[in-house]
N, CA, C and O atoms as a MOPAC input file, in Angstrom:
PM7 MOZYME 1SCF
protein

 N     47.24000 1   -90.53800 1    39.34300 1
 C     45.85300 1   -90.59200 1    39.64000 1
 C     45.21500 1   -90.60500 1    41.06100 1
 O     44.02600 1   -90.63800 1    41.37500 1
 N     46.48300 1   -90.56600 1    41.93500 1
 C     46.31300 1   -90.94100 1    43.17300 1
 C     45.16900 1   -89.78500 1    43.60300 1
 O     44.03500 1   -90.06400 1    43.99100 1
 N     45.86200 1   -88.04300 1    43.40700 1
 C     45.33100 1   -87.26600 1    43.86900 1
 C     43.65900 1   -87.40700 1    43.15800 1
 O     42.68700 1   -87.12000 1    43.85700 1
 N     43.52400 1   -87.78700 1    41.99200 1
 C     42.01000 1   -87.57700 1    41.67100 1
 C     41.23700 1   -88.73200 1    42.47200 1
 O     40.06500 1   -88.57900 1    42.81600 1
 N     41.91400 1   -89.81400 1    42.72800 1
 C     41.01100 1   -90.95100 1    43.56700 1
 C     41.12100 1   -90.40700 1    45.05900 1
 O     40.58300 1   -91.12300 1    45.90400 1
 N     41.68200 1   -89.35500 1    45.46100 1
 C     41.49200 1   -88.87800 1    47.01200 1
 C     40.26300 1   -87.86000 1    47.02700 1
 O     39.30800 1   -87.78900 1    47.80000 1
 N     40.66300 1   -86.97000 1    45.72700 1
 C     39.07300 1   -86.17300 1    45.69300 1
 C     37.65500 1   -86.83600 1    45.82600 1
 O     36.72800 1   -86.62400 1    46.60800 1
 N     37.83400 1   -87.81100 1    44.67000 1
 C     36.82600 1   -88.45500 1    44.44000 1
 C     36.19300 1   -89.53100 1    45.91500 1
 O     35.01600 1   -89.72300 1    46.22000 1
 N     37.23900 1   -89.98800 1    46.49000 1
 C     36.68700 1   -90.51200 1    47.74700 1
 C     36.41600 1   -89.39800 1    48.65600 1
 O     35.42300 1   -89.59600 1    49.35600 1
 N     36.99200 1   -88.32500 1    48.84000 1
 C     36.39000 1   -87.07400 1    49.80400 1
 C     35.11800 1   -86.98900 1    49.43200 1
 O     34.31500 1   -86.93500 1    50.36400 1
 N     34.56000 1   -86.95400 1    48.03100 1
 C     33.47500 1   -86.28300 1    47.57000 1
 C     32.21800 1   -87.49800 1    47.68500 1
 O     31.02700 1   -87.19800 1    47.60400 1
 N     32.61700 1   -88.63500 1    47.84700 1
 C     31.69000 1   -89.84600 1    48.23400 1
 C     31.15700 1   -89.50600 1    49.35900 1
 O     29.95300 1   -89.76200 1    49.37500 1
 N     31.60300 1   -88.97300 1    50.43600 1
 C     30.88700 1   -88.44900 1    51.51900 1
 C     29.87500 1   -87.40900 1    51.26600 1
 O     30.13100 1   -86.46900 1    50.51400 1
 N     28.78000 1   -87.52800 1    51.83800 1
 C     27.71000 1   -86.58200 1    51.68000 1
 C     27.85700 1   -84.94800 1    52.31100 1
 O     27.37800 1   -83.90000 1    51.87800 1
 N     28.92700 1   -85.27900 1    53.79000 1
 C     28.87000 1   -84.37100 1    54.71200 1
 C     29.99400 1   -83.40200 1    53.95000 1
 O     29.93200 1   -82.19000 1    53.74200 1
 N     31.15700 1   -84.45900 1    53.56800 1
 C     32.18800 1   -83.60600 1    52.81700 1
 C     32.02900 1   -82.79000 1    51.81400 1
 O     32.31900 1   -81.59700 1    51.73100 1
 N     31.39600 1   -83.72400 1    50.81100 1
 C     30.44800 1   -82.93400 1    49.62800 1
 C     29.94700 1   -81.61000 1    49.90000 1
 O     30.19200 1   -80.60100 1    49.23900 1
 N     29.12500 1   -81.70900 1    51.07300 1
 C     28.63500 1   -80.24000 1    51.37600 1
 C     29.55300 1   -79.43900 1    52.11800 1
 O     29.16000 1   -78.27300 1    52.13900 1
 N     30.72900 1   -79.62800 1    52.79600 1
 C     31.54700 1   -78.85800 1    53.06200 1
 C     32.40700 1   -78.22100 1    51.64100 1
 O     32.53400 1   -77.04800 1    51.29000 1
 N     32.73800 1   -79.03200 1    51.23100 1
 C     33.34000 1   -78.47500 1    49.93600 1
 C     32.28200 1   -77.26800 1    49.13400 1
 O     32.62800 1   -76.11800 1    48.86100 1
 N     31.26200 1   -77.73300 1    48.92700 1
 C     30.14300 1   -76.84400 1    48.34900 1
 C     30.27000 1   -75.45800 1    49.14600 1
 O     30.62400 1   -74.45600 1    48.52600 1
 N     29.98800 1   -75.39500 1    50.49300 1
 C     30.33800 1   -74.33300 1    51.34200 1
 C     31.57600 1   -73.70700 1    50.98800 1
 O     31.63700 1   -72.58700 1    50.47900 1
 N     32.56800 1   -74.43300 1    51.25700 1
 C     33.86400 1   -73.69000 1    50.78700 1
 C     34.21800 1   -73.14000 1    49.75800 1
 O     35.01000 1   -72.20000 1    49.68900 1
 N     33.38600 1   -73.94400 1    48.41800 1
 C     33.49400 1   -72.93300 1    47.25700 1
 C     32.88400 1   -71.91900 1    46.95900 1
 O     33.25400 1   -71.36500 1    45.92400 1
 N     31.85100 1   -71.36200 1    47.65700 1
 C     31.16100 1   -70.15300 1    47.91400 1
 C     31.72100 1   -69.23100 1    48.55100 1
 O     31.40400 1   -68.11100 1    48.15200 1
 N     32.67900 1   -69.27500 1    49.68200 1
 C     33.23200 1   -68.23900 1    50.34900 1
 C     34.78300 1   -68.40600 1    50.32400 1
 O     35.28500 1   -69.44500 1    49.89500 1
 N     35.35400 1   -67.61700 1    50.67900 1
 C     36.56600 1   -67.56700 1    50.75800 1
 C     37.14900 1   -68.36400 1    51.83000 1
 O     38.03000 1   -69.17000 1    51.52800 1
 N     36.73000 1   -68.23200 1    53.18100 1
 C     36.91000 1   -68.99000 1    54.45500 1
 C     35.55800 1   -68.83500 1    55.41200 1
 O     34.76400 1   -67.90000 1    55.52300 1
 N     35.62400 1   -70.15600 1    56.06800 1
 C     34.69400 1   -70.20000 1    56.79800 1
 C     35.09800 1   -70.84700 1    58.29800 1
 O     36.02000 1   -71.65100 1    58.42900 1
 N     34.42900 1   -70.46400 1    59.18500 1
 C     34.54100 1   -70.88700 1    60.61200 1
 C     34.16100 1   -72.11900 1    60.82300 1
 O     33.22300 1   -72.36700 1    60.06500 1
 N     34.48600 1   -73.19500 1    61.61700 1
 C     34.15200 1   -74.22900 1    61.80800 1
 C     32.70700 1   -74.22100 1    62.50800 1
 O     31.99700 1   -75.22600 1    62.48400 1
 N     32.23600 1   -72.79700 1    63.25300 1
 C     31.07100 1   -72.95000 1    63.66000 1
 C     29.93300 1   -72.37600 1    62.80200 1
 O     28.76000 1   -72.33700 1    63.17000 1
 N     30.46800 1   -71.86600 1    61.43500 1
 C     29.59100 1   -71.64500 1    60.35300 1
 C     29.15900 1   -73.02000 1    59.51300 1
 O     28.00600 1   -73.26300 1    59.15700 1
 N     30.01100 1   -73.64400 1    59.33500 1
 C     30.02900 1   -74.96600 1    58.69700 1
 C     29.06100 1   -75.88400 1    59.78800 1
 O     28.22300 1   -76.55900 1    59.19000 1
 N     29.04300 1   -75.98200 1    60.85100 1
 C     28.54600 1   -76.43600 1    61.90300 1
 C     26.74600 1   -76.11100 1    62.08700 1
 O     25.81500 1   -76.90400 1    62.22000 1
 N     26.76800 1   -74.71800 1    62.02900 1
 C     25.49500 1   -74.11300 1    62.12100 1
 C     24.57000 1   -74.53800 1    60.59400 1
 O     23.36600 1   -74.79400 1    60.56600 1
 N     25.50500 1   -74.52200 1    59.40700 1
 C     24.96400 1   -74.50600 1    58.31300 1
 C     24.12900 1   -76.03700 1    57.82800 1
 O     23.07000 1   -76.31600 1    57.26600 1
 N     25.27400 1   -76.78000 1    58.40200 1
 C     24.95700 1   -78.05200 1    58.23300 1
 C     24.31000 1   -79.27900 1    59.30300 1
 O     24.18700 1   -80.50400 1    59.31700 1
 N     24.00900 1   -78.15500 1    60.12700 1
 C     23.16800 1   -78.94200 1    61.50200 1
 C     23.98700 1   -79.93500 1    61.94700 1
 O     23.34700 1   -80.96200 1    62.17100 1
 N     25.48900 1   -80.05700 1    62.22500 1
 C     26.16100 1   -80.93100 1    62.86800 1
 C     27.09200 1   -80.70400 1    63.92700 1
 O     27.26600 1   -79.51600 1    64.19900 1
 N     27.66500 1   -81.45000 1    64.52100 1
 C     28.19300 1   -81.24300 1    65.83400 1
 C     29.78000 1   -80.93700 1    65.27500 1
 O     30.32100 1   -81.17300 1    64.19400 1
 N     30.22400 1   -80.34700 1    66.43700 1
 C     31.65400 1   -79.59600 1    66.32400 1
 C     32.63400 1   -80.89100 1    66.01400 1
 O     33.62700 1   -80.83900 1    65.29000 1
 N     32.14000 1   -82.09200 1    66.72800 1
 C     33.41400 1   -83.14600 1    66.47600 1
 C     33.47400 1   -83.85400 1    65.02900 1
 O     34.48500 1   -84.23200 1    64.43700 1
 N     32.03900 1   -83.94100 1    64.58300 1
 C     31.73400 1   -84.25900 1    63.43500 1
 C     32.17900 1   -83.45900 1    62.15100 1
 O     32.61500 1   -83.93900 1    61.10500 1
 N     31.93000 1   -81.86600 1    62.52300 1
 C     32.78700 1   -81.21200 1    61.66000 1
 C     34.30600 1   -81.25400 1    61.47500 1
 O     34.88400 1   -81.40300 1    60.39800 1
 N     34.85900 1   -81.10400 1    62.65400 1
 C     36.24500 1   -81.02800 1    62.86700 1
 C     36.81800 1   -82.34000 1    62.36300 1
 O     38.01600 1   -82.24000 1    62.10000 1
 N     36.21200 1   -83.74200 1    62.12000 1
 C     36.49100 1   -84.89300 1    61.90100 1
 C     36.74800 1   -84.82400 1    60.23000 1
 O     37.81200 1   -85.12500 1    59.68900 1
 N     35.73300 1   -84.43800 1    59.65500 1
 C     35.72100 1   -84.22800 1    58.24300 1
 C     36.60200 1   -83.24300 1    57.68600 1
 O     36.99200 1   -83.44700 1    56.53600 1
 N     37.00500 1   -82.16400 1    58.31400 1
 C     37.58900 1   -81.22200 1    58.16200 1
 C     39.22500 1   -81.47300 1    58.26100 1
 O     40.11400 1   -81.00100 1    57.55300 1
 N     39.30700 1   -82.36400 1    59.36600 1
 C     40.68200 1   -82.68900 1    59.33900 1
 C     41.08900 1   -83.45000 1    58.24600 1
 O     42.16400 1   -83.14400 1    57.73000 1
 N     40.33100 1   -84.55100 1    57.70200 1
 C     40.20000 1   -85.45600 1    56.58600 1
 C     40.74500 1   -84.88300 1    55.36900 1
 O     41.57300 1   -85.33900 1    54.58100 1
 N     39.99200 1   -83.58700 1    55.38300 1
 C     40.41900 1   -82.86200 1    53.86300 1
 C     41.81600 1   -82.09200 1    54.24300 1
 O     42.68600 1   -81.80400 1    53.42100 1
 N     41.85300 1   -81.85700 1    55.43400 1
 C     42.99200 1   -80.90800 1    55.81400 1
 C     44.59500 1   -82.01500 1    55.39300 1
 O     45.68400 1   -81.60100 1    54.99400 1
 N     44.20600 1   -83.35700 1    55.65200 1
 C     45.44200 1   -84.26100 1    55.65100 1
 C     45.69200 1   -84.63200 1    54.30800 1
 O     46.68100 1   -85.22200 1    53.87100 1
 N     44.38700 1   -84.10100 1    53.51100 1
 C     44.65700 1   -84.63100 1    52.07200 1
 C     45.22700 1   -83.55700 1    51.00600 1
 O     45.49900 1   -83.66500 1    49.81000 1
 N     45.30600 1   -82.38600 1    51.99200 1
 C     45.59800 1   -81.05500 1    51.31000 1
 C     44.49100 1   -80.22700 1    50.77700 1
 O     44.73900 1   -79.18000 1    50.18000 1
 N     43.22800 1   -80.66800 1    50.97400 1
 C     42.65000 1   -79.86200 1    49.94100 1
 C     41.97200 1   -78.62500 1    50.78000 1
 O     41.19300 1   -77.83500 1    50.24900 1
 N     42.34500 1   -78.56000 1    52.08600 1
 C     41.85000 1   -77.25400 1    52.72200 1
 C     43.17700 1   -76.94200 1    53.67500 1
 O     44.08400 1   -77.76000 1    53.83200 1
 N     43.14400 1   -75.70300 1    54.24800 1
 C     44.19700 1   -75.10000 1    55.09000 1
 C     43.33400 1   -74.40400 1    56.20400 1
 O     42.22200 1   -73.91000 1    56.01300 1
 N     44.00500 1   -74.43800 1    57.38000 1
 C     43.26300 1   -73.92500 1    58.42100 1
 C     43.86700 1   -72.89100 1    59.02000 1
 O     44.99000 1   -72.57700 1    58.62600 1
 N     43.26100 1   -72.18300 1    60.05800 1
 C     43.96000 1   -70.64400 1    60.43200 1
 C     42.95700 1   -70.86900 1    61.93800 1
 O     41.74200 1   -71.04300 1    62.02100 1
 N     43.85100 1   -70.79600 1    62.87600 1
 C     43.22000 1   -70.68900 1    64.05500 1
 C     42.93800 1   -69.21100 1    64.47400 1
 O     43.78400 1   -68.36900 1    64.17500 1
 N     42.01100 1   -68.90300 1    65.02500 1
 C     41.39900 1   -67.30800 1    65.76400 1
 C     40.76600 1   -67.47900 1    66.83700 1
 O     39.54500 1   -67.61300 1    66.76600 1
 N     41.31500 1   -67.51300 1    67.89300 1
 C     41.00500 1   -67.78900 1    69.11400 1
 C     40.75700 1   -69.42800 1    69.53300 1
 O     41.49500 1   -70.40300 1    69.39200 1
 N     39.77400 1   -69.33200 1    69.94900 1
 C     39.39300 1   -71.07800 1    69.93300 1
 C     38.68500 1   -71.69100 1    68.90800 1
 O     38.14800 1   -72.78700 1    69.06200 1
 N     38.64400 1   -71.02300 1    67.81000 1
 C     37.80000 1   -71.16400 1    66.52100 1
 C     38.89400 1   -71.67600 1    65.53100 1
 O     40.04000 1   -71.27500 1    65.73500 1
 N     38.69000 1   -72.43100 1    64.59000 1
 C     39.33200 1   -72.66800 1    63.56300 1
 C     38.42800 1   -72.11900 1    62.09900 1
 O     37.23300 1   -72.10700 1    61.80000 1
 N     39.40300 1   -71.79100 1    61.57100 1
 C     38.65000 1   -71.22700 1    60.15200 1
 C     39.41800 1   -72.19100 1    59.00300 1
 O     40.55900 1   -72.63800 1    59.11500 1
 N     38.66600 1   -72.36100 1    58.07600 1
 C     39.06500 1   -73.20400 1    57.13400 1
 C     38.78200 1   -72.33200 1    55.54600 1
 O     37.91400 1   -71.48100 1    55.35000 1
 N     39.80200 1   -72.85100 1    54.54200 1
 C     39.36000 1   -72.35500 1    53.18200 1
 C     40.12800 1   -73.52900 1    52.28400 1
 O     41.00400 1   -74.27600 1    52.72000 1
 N     39.62000 1   -73.51900 1    50.98300 1
 C     39.97600 1   -74.47600 1    49.88000 1
 C     41.68800 1   -74.02700 1    49.73300 1
 O     42.12800 1   -72.87900 1    49.79600 1
 N     42.39100 1   -75.15900 1    49.54200 1
 C     43.83000 1   -75.14100 1    49.24000 1
 C     44.29500 1   -75.47200 1    47.98300 1
 O     45.25700 1   -76.23300 1    47.88500 1
 N     43.64000 1   -74.91400 1    46.79900 1
 C     43.84500 1   -75.35400 1    45.44000 1
 C     44.48300 1   -74.05300 1    44.52000 1
 O     43.98200 1   -72.95900 1    44.26300 1
 N     45.64400 1   -74.57300 1    44.18400 1
 C     46.10200 1   -73.42600 1    43.00000 1
 C     45.21400 1   -73.32200 1    41.84100 1
 O     44.66800 1   -74.19000 1    41.16000 1
 N     45.20400 1   -71.83300 1    41.77900 1
 C     44.43700 1   -71.41800 1    40.51300 1
 C     45.05900 1   -72.10000 1    39.51100 1
 O     46.26300 1   -72.35600 1    39.52400 1
 N     44.35000 1   -72.38900 1    38.69600 1
 C     44.71400 1   -73.14600 1    37.10000 1
 C     44.99000 1   -74.48100 1    37.20300 1
 O     44.97200 1   -75.15000 1    36.16900 1
 N     45.30800 1   -75.13200 1    38.52400 1
 C     45.76800 1   -76.37200 1    38.73900 1
 C     44.62600 1   -77.29200 1    38.34800 1
 O     43.44000 1   -76.98000 1    38.45900 1
 N     45.17900 1   -78.72300 1    37.77400 1
 C     44.13600 1   -79.73700 1    37.48400 1
 C     42.98500 1   -79.93800 1    38.80100 1
 O     41.88200 1   -80.33900 1    38.43000 1
 N     43.11500 1   -79.74900 1    39.95900 1
 C     42.33000 1   -79.63400 1    41.06900 1
 C     41.41900 1   -78.56000 1    40.82600 1
 O     40.21100 1   -78.77800 1    40.92200 1
 N     41.84400 1   -77.43900 1    40.52600 1
 C     41.00400 1   -76.36800 1    40.10400 1
 C     39.89800 1   -76.45500 1    39.18100 1
 O     38.71800 1   -76.21700 1    39.43700 1
 N     40.48300 1   -76.88400 1    37.89100 1
 C     39.39000 1   -77.22900 1    37.14700 1
 C     38.49100 1   -78.32600 1    37.55500 1
 O     37.28200 1   -78.18700 1    37.37400 1
 N     38.93500 1   -79.34900 1    38.05900 1
 C     37.68200 1   -80.56900 1    38.82100 1
 C     37.05000 1   -79.71800 1    39.70300 1
 O     35.88300 1   -80.07300 1    39.87100 1
 N     37.37700 1   -78.66000 1    40.38200 1
 C     36.51100 1   -78.26700 1    41.61700 1
 C     35.40400 1   -77.24800 1    40.82000 1
 O     34.21600 1   -77.13700 1    41.12500 1
 N     36.00600 1   -76.63200 1    39.87300 1
 C     34.98300 1   -75.90000 1    38.98200 1
 C     33.92800 1   -76.55100 1    38.00600 1
 O     32.88300 1   -76.03400 1    37.61100 1
 N     34.44300 1   -77.83000 1    37.69800 1
 C     33.53200 1   -78.77400 1    37.18900 1
 C     32.32200 1   -78.86600 1    38.21400 1
 O     31.13300 1   -78.60600 1    38.02900 1
 N     33.06500 1   -79.37200 1    39.49400 1
 C     31.86100 1   -79.66800 1    40.48900 1
 C     31.09000 1   -78.58600 1    40.88400 1
 O     29.90700 1   -78.71900 1    41.20000 1
 N     31.78400 1   -77.32000 1    40.89100 1
 C     30.78400 1   -75.88000 1    41.31100 1
 C     29.59000 1   -75.98600 1    39.97800 1
 O     28.40300 1   -75.89200 1    40.29000 1
 N     29.93100 1   -76.16500 1    38.64600 1
 C     29.30500 1   -76.29400 1    37.69700 1
 C     28.00800 1   -77.26300 1    37.62800 1
 O     26.91400 1   -76.85200 1    37.24100 1
 N     28.23300 1   -78.50900 1    38.02000 1
 C     27.24200 1   -79.59100 1    38.12500 1
 C     26.50100 1   -79.07200 1    39.33900 1
 O     25.27600 1   -79.11300 1    39.22700 1
 N     27.00800 1   -78.56300 1    40.54200 1
 C     26.03600 1   -78.49500 1    41.89600 1
 C     25.31600 1   -77.47300 1    41.59500 1
 O     24.12800 1   -77.52400 1    41.90900 1
 N     25.79700 1   -76.34900 1    40.95200 1
 C     24.69400 1   -74.96600 1    41.02900 1
 C     23.62300 1   -75.36200 1    40.38200 1
 O     22.65400 1   -74.65600 1    40.66100 1
 N     23.38300 1   -76.25700 1    39.58100 1
 C     22.02600 1   -76.65900 1    38.87800 1
 C     21.20500 1   -77.36700 1    39.88500 1
 O     20.01100 1   -77.41000 1    39.58700 1
 N     21.52700 1   -77.92100 1    40.97600 1
 C     20.92400 1   -78.74300 1    42.19800 1
 C     20.31300 1   -78.06600 1    43.04100 1
 O     20.97700 1   -77.32700 1    43.76900 1
 N     18.85500 1   -78.12900 1    43.18500 1
 C     18.18100 1   -77.50100 1    44.24800 1
 C     18.60300 1   -77.51300 1    45.61200 1
 O     18.51900 1   -76.50400 1    46.31300 1
 N     19.09700 1   -78.71200 1    46.06700 1
 C     19.70900 1   -78.88300 1    47.35600 1
 C     21.18200 1   -77.90900 1    47.46300 1
 O     21.42000 1   -77.30700 1    48.51000 1
 N     21.76700 1   -77.86000 1    46.72700 1
 C     22.98400 1   -77.25200 1    46.76600 1
 C     22.67000 1   -75.70900 1    46.81800 1
 O     23.34700 1   -74.95700 1    47.51900 1
 N     21.60500 1   -75.26200 1    46.04200 1
 C     21.19800 1   -73.79700 1    45.93800 1
 C     20.80000 1   -73.67000 1    47.57900 1
 O     21.32600 1   -72.82300 1    48.30000 1
 N     19.90900 1   -74.52500 1    48.00400 1
 C     19.20300 1   -74.27200 1    49.37600 1
 C     20.44300 1   -74.49500 1    50.35200 1
 O     20.28700 1   -73.90400 1    51.42100 1
 N     21.45000 1   -75.09400 1    50.26100 1
 C     22.61900 1   -75.06500 1    51.28300 1
 C     23.19000 1   -73.68600 1    51.13800 1
 O     23.49100 1   -72.95100 1    52.07900 1
 N     23.33000 1   -73.36100 1    49.64000 1
 C     24.14500 1   -71.96200 1    49.86300 1
 C     23.10500 1   -70.48400 1    50.02300 1
 O     23.58200 1   -69.35200 1    50.10800 1
 N     21.83500 1   -70.74900 1    50.03700 1
 C     20.95500 1   -69.86800 1    50.64900 1
 C     20.96500 1   -69.93900 1    52.35600 1
 O     20.76100 1   -68.90300 1    52.98800 1
 N     21.17200 1   -71.00600 1    52.93700 1
 C     21.28800 1   -71.14100 1    54.24100 1
 C     22.45800 1   -70.71300 1    54.82000 1
 O     22.43400 1   -70.26400 1    55.96600 1
 N     23.64200 1   -70.79900 1    54.09100 1
 C     24.92900 1   -70.23000 1    54.47700 1
 C     24.44300 1   -68.70100 1    54.35700 1
 O     24.33500 1   -68.04100 1    55.39100 1
 N     24.18400 1   -68.19600 1    53.24900 1
 C     23.92200 1   -66.90300 1    53.41400 1
 C     23.19200 1   -66.22500 1    54.66200 1
 O     23.59200 1   -65.36100 1    55.44200 1
 N     22.13400 1   -66.82900 1    54.59200 1
 C     21.12900 1   -66.55400 1    55.96200 1
 C     21.78200 1   -66.64800 1    57.22500 1
 O     21.57900 1   -65.81700 1    58.11000 1
 N     22.50300 1   -67.55200 1    57.34800 1
 C     23.37400 1   -67.97600 1    58.65700 1
 C     24.17700 1   -66.56600 1    58.84400 1
 O     23.88400 1   -65.75700 1    59.72400 1
 N     25.17500 1   -66.39000 1    57.94400 1
 C     25.83600 1   -65.18300 1    58.12000 1
 C     25.40500 1   -63.84500 1    58.29700 1
 O     25.86300 1   -62.93000 1    58.98200 1
 N     24.23200 1   -63.93600 1    57.38500 1
 C     23.56000 1   -62.37200 1    57.53000 1
 C     23.31600 1   -62.45200 1    59.00400 1
 O     23.94100 1   -61.68200 1    59.73300 1
 N     22.36600 1   -63.41200 1    59.57700 1
 C     22.09700 1   -63.37100 1    60.98700 1
 C     23.31600 1   -63.02900 1    61.89400 1
 O     23.16400 1   -62.25600 1    62.84100 1
 N     24.59200 1   -63.62500 1    61.60400 1
 C     25.50900 1   -63.38400 1    62.39200 1
 C     26.03200 1   -62.00900 1    62.34500 1
 O     26.82700 1   -61.64000 1    63.20900 1
 N     25.61600 1   -61.15700 1    61.32600 1
 C     26.25200 1   -60.03800 1    60.69700 1
 C     27.43200 1   -59.91000 1    60.14900 1
 O     28.06800 1   -58.93700 1    60.55700 1
 N     28.01200 1   -60.66200 1    59.24700 1
 C     29.01200 1   -61.29900 1    58.80400 1
 C     28.65300 1   -60.80700 1    57.06400 1
 O     27.78100 1   -61.30700 1    56.35300 1
 N     29.48200 1   -59.85000 1    56.74000 1
 C     29.46200 1   -59.70600 1    55.20000 1
 C     30.34700 1   -60.91000 1    54.34000 1
 O     31.26300 1   -61.61900 1    54.75700 1
 N     29.71500 1   -60.86100 1    52.98300 1
 C     30.41900 1   -62.01600 1    52.39600 1
 C     32.04600 1   -61.90700 1    52.45100 1
 O     32.66800 1   -62.94400 1    52.21900 1
 N     32.84700 1   -60.59700 1    52.77300 1
 C     34.18200 1   -60.82700 1    52.25300 1
 C     34.78500 1   -60.55200 1    54.02000 1
 O     35.94600 1   -60.18700 1    54.20900 1
 N     34.01100 1   -60.74100 1    54.94900 1
 C     34.24600 1   -60.75100 1    56.71700 1
 C     35.26300 1   -62.10800 1    56.41700 1
 O     35.09900 1   -62.89300 1    55.48300 1
 N     36.11200 1   -62.16600 1    57.21900 1
 C     37.16400 1   -63.27700 1    57.30700 1
 C     37.12700 1   -63.52700 1    58.63900 1
 O     37.53100 1   -64.64900 1    58.94600 1
 N     36.67700 1   -62.65300 1    59.74300 1
 C     36.54800 1   -62.99000 1    61.21600 1
 C     35.27600 1   -63.39600 1    61.77100 1
 O     34.19100 1   -62.83300 1    61.63200 1
 N     35.60100 1   -64.63400 1    62.53100 1
 C     34.38500 1   -65.18900 1    62.87700 1
 C     33.84600 1   -64.50800 1    64.26800 1
 O     34.64100 1   -64.18100 1    65.14900 1
 N     32.65700 1   -64.35100 1    64.37400 1
 C     32.00800 1   -63.75400 1    65.64600 1
 C     31.37800 1   -64.67400 1    66.46600 1
 O     30.51500 1   -64.25000 1    67.23500 1
 N     31.61600 1   -65.72300 1    66.44800 1
 C     30.97100 1   -66.81200 1    67.23700 1
 C     31.38900 1   -66.85300 1    68.71300 1
 O     32.55700 1   -66.69500 1    69.06900 1
 N     30.55000 1   -67.03500 1    69.39700 1
 C     30.85200 1   -66.94600 1    70.57000 1
 C     30.15600 1   -67.95300 1    71.46600 1
 O     30.38000 1   -67.96100 1    72.67600 1

């Protein structure tokens, strides 16, 4: 049950919950995208993403000076099922939909398609 306790502790923080939501809606996001959509500083974004990284919930990939993050959950695993349930719950929440819309507008303004992996922040 340790993994479940870690997940719920991770989700108990609103910023990390929003990060999970953003990452559940995209294959990969640059830290600058998370900062822009959530309106937080680079240090706050990195601190929360490091927390998730150390628990094994996200992986990272460096691209120049920017870090890209993605969920690190094996398909069909208990963790995957938990996150799918979370998606189902959050999908009906207006705030979650607004956050998803903000992400799409942010990426569109950058000229990045839904499948683009390369960050264009500079």
